[in-house]
Amino acid sequence: MKQALDEEFREFMHGRWPTMVRLAYGLTGDLGHAEDVAQAAFAKAYAAWPRVLRAGNPDAYVRQIVINENRNRFRKRRVAERLTNVMPEGNGPNAFREIDDRSALLAALQALGPRQRAVVVLRYWLNLSEAEVAAAMNCSVGTVKSQASRALATLRNSAELVDGDF
């Protein structure tokens, strides 16, 4: 029985890893942090796998864990990052523009509060319905709508995005 559950979890994790890392990346703005958050979320899901299955929607359950793990990482002691003025080398003339656009978008997302950022990433980055976002965040659909509305208004007025082609 345990071996069957382990195999089921392994298949689930391999199928959902890219989506959960993408969600975490939208929340953190850093691929390394995103992978750490996703890994911690899957570890917690594995520890509670029978309960996750009983909940009926493992995707939503793990999305909720990812959101909570991202919130929890701010409660832990963080290692200071060292920023540099040197851009990484690109793969062509548009590489720097793509990096600039992505950086501007991530900077604007990071300026949002955690709930608004989670709503924007879940709703518009992962293309979840309002009901799915509400379930993932454990709130009402009305809260999702109001948080999305406020977040989009903030993003429209964001200094990082004003000059961009978004």
Coordinates of C-alpha atoms in Angstrom, one line a residue:
M1 CA 0.0 0.0 0.0
K2 CA 2.8 2.5 1.0
Q3 CA 4.7 1.7 -2.2
A4 CA 1.5 2.4 -4.3
L5 CA 1.0 5.8 -2.5
D6 CA 4.7 6.6 -3.0
E7 CA 4.5 5.9 -6.7
E8 CA 1.2 7.9 -7.0
F9 CA 2.9 10.9 -5.2
R10 CA 6.0 10.6 -7.4
E11 CA 3.9 10.8 -10.6
F12 CA 1.9 13.7 -9.2
M13 CA 5.0 15.6 -8.2
H14 CA 6.8 15.1 -11.6
G15 CA 3.7 16.2 -13.4
R16 CA 3.1 19.3 -11.3
W17 CA 6.7 20.4 -10.5
P18 CA 6.9 23.0 -13.4
T19 CA 3.5 24.6 -12.5
M20 CA 4.3 24.9 -8.8
V21 CA 7.8 26.3 -9.5
R22 CA 6.2 28.8 -11.9
L23 CA 3.7 29.8 -9.2
A24 CA 6.4 30.2 -6.6
Y25 CA 8.5 32.2 -9.1
G26 CA 5.7 34.6 -9.6
L27 CA 5.4 35.0 -5.8
T28 CA 9.1 35.2 -5.1
G29 CA 10.6 36.7 -8.2
D30 CA 13.7 34.5 -7.9
L31 CA 14.1 31.0 -9.5
G32 CA 16.3 29.7 -6.6
H33 CA 13.7 30.8 -4.0
A34 CA 10.9 29.4 -6.2
E35 CA 12.5 26.0 -6.4
D36 CA 13.1 26.0 -2.6
V37 CA 9.4 27.0 -1.9
A38 CA 8.1 24.3 -4.3
Q39 CA 10.4 21.7 -2.8
A40 CA 9.3 22.5 0.7
A41 CA 5.6 22.4 -0.5
F42 CA 6.0 19.0 -2.1
A43 CA 7.8 17.7 1.0
K44 CA 4.8 18.8 3.2
A45 CA 2.4 17.3 0.7
Y46 CA 4.3 14.0 0.7
A47 CA 4.2 13.9 4.5
A48 CA 0.4 14.3 4.4
W49 CA -0.3 12.6 1.1
P50 CA -3.3 10.4 2.3
R51 CA -4.9 13.6 3.7
V52 CA -4.2 15.5 0.4
L53 CA -5.9 12.7 -1.6
R54 CA -8.9 12.8 0.8
A55 CA -9.3 16.5 0.2
G56 CA -10.2 15.7 -3.4
N57 CA -8.2 18.3 -5.3
P58 CA -4.4 17.7 -4.8
D59 CA -3.5 20.6 -7.2
A60 CA -5.4 23.1 -5.1
Y61 CA -4.0 21.6 -1.9
V62 CA -0.4 21.9 -3.0
R63 CA -1.0 25.4 -4.5
Q64 CA -2.2 26.5 -1.0
I65 CA 1.0 25.0 0.5
V66 CA 3.1 26.9 -2.0
I67 CA 1.4 30.1 -1.0
N68 CA 1.8 29.4 2.7
E69 CA 5.5 28.4 2.2
N70 CA 6.2 31.7 0.4
R71 CA 4.6 33.6 3.3
N72 CA 6.5 31.6 5.9
R73 CA 9.9 32.2 4.2
F74 CA 9.7 35.8 5.4
R75 CA 9.3 34.7 8.9
K76 CA 12.6 32.9 8.8
R77 CA 16.0 34.5 8.8
R78 CA 17.0 35.4 5.3
V79 CA 20.5 35.5 3.8
A80 CA 21.3 38.9 2.4
E81 CA 21.7 39.1 -1.4
R82 CA 24.4 40.9 -3.1
L83 CA 23.2 42.9 -6.1
T84 CA 25.5 43.9 -8.9
N85 CA 25.4 46.4 -11.7
V86 CA 26.6 43.9 -14.3
M87 CA 24.0 42.4 -16.6
P88 CA 24.3 38.8 -17.6
E89 CA 25.3 38.0 -21.1
G90 CA 22.3 37.5 -23.5
N91 CA 21.7 35.3 -26.5
G92 CA 21.0 38.1 -29.0
P93 CA 20.0 41.7 -29.5
N94 CA 16.6 41.3 -27.8
A95 CA 17.9 39.4 -24.8
F96 CA 18.6 42.5 -22.7
R97 CA 15.1 43.9 -23.6
E98 CA 13.5 40.7 -22.5
I99 CA 15.5 40.7 -19.2
D100 CA 14.5 44.3 -18.7
D101 CA 10.8 43.6 -19.3
R102 CA 10.9 40.6 -17.0
S103 CA 12.8 42.5 -14.3
A104 CA 10.3 45.4 -14.5
L105 CA 7.3 43.0 -14.2
L106 CA 8.8 41.2 -11.3
A107 CA 9.7 44.4 -9.6
A108 CA 6.2 45.6 -10.0
L109 CA 4.8 42.3 -8.7
Q110 CA 7.1 42.5 -5.6
A111 CA 5.7 45.9 -4.8
L112 CA 2.3 44.4 -4.3
G113 CA 1.2 43.0 -1.0
P114 CA 1.5 39.2 -0.6
R115 CA -2.3 38.6 -1.1
Q116 CA -2.5 40.8 -4.1
R117 CA 0.6 39.2 -5.6
A118 CA -0.8 35.7 -5.0
V119 CA -4.1 36.6 -6.7
V120 CA -2.4 38.1 -9.7
V121 CA 0.0 35.2 -10.1
L122 CA -2.7 32.6 -9.7
R123 CA -5.3 34.3 -11.8
Y124 CA -3.3 35.8 -14.6
W125 CA 0.0 33.9 -14.7
L126 CA -1.4 30.4 -14.1
N127 CA -4.8 31.2 -15.7
L128 CA -6.9 29.8 -12.8
S129 CA -10.5 30.7 -12.5
E130 CA -11.7 33.1 -9.7
A131 CA -13.2 30.1 -7.9
E132 CA -9.9 28.1 -8.1
V133 CA -8.0 31.1 -6.8
A134 CA -10.4 31.5 -3.9
A135 CA -10.0 27.9 -3.0
A136 CA -6.2 28.1 -3.2
M137 CA -6.2 31.2 -1.0
N138 CA -8.9 30.0 1.3
C139 CA -11.0 33.1 0.8
S140 CA -14.2 34.1 -1.0
V141 CA -14.5 34.8 -4.8
G142 CA -15.4 38.4 -3.9
T143 CA -12.1 38.8 -2.1
V144 CA -10.3 37.5 -5.1
K145 CA -12.1 40.0 -7.3
S146 CA -11.4 43.0 -5.0
Q147 CA -7.7 42.0 -4.5
A148 CA -7.3 41.5 -8.3
S149 CA -8.9 44.9 -9.0
R150 CA -6.7 46.7 -6.5
A151 CA -3.6 44.9 -7.7
L152 CA -4.2 45.6 -11.3
A153 CA -4.9 49.3 -10.5
T154 CA -1.5 49.4 -8.6
L155 CA 0.3 47.7 -11.5
R156 CA -1.2 50.1 -14.1
N157 CA 0.2 53.0 -12.1
S158 CA 3.5 51.3 -11.3
A159 CA 6.6 53.3 -12.2
E160 CA 8.4 50.1 -13.3
L161 CA 5.7 49.4 -15.9
V162 CA 4.7 53.0 -17.1
D163 CA 7.3 53.2 -19.9
G164 CA 7.1 49.5 -20.9
D165 CA 5.1 47.8 -23.6
F166 CA 2.9 45.8 -21.2

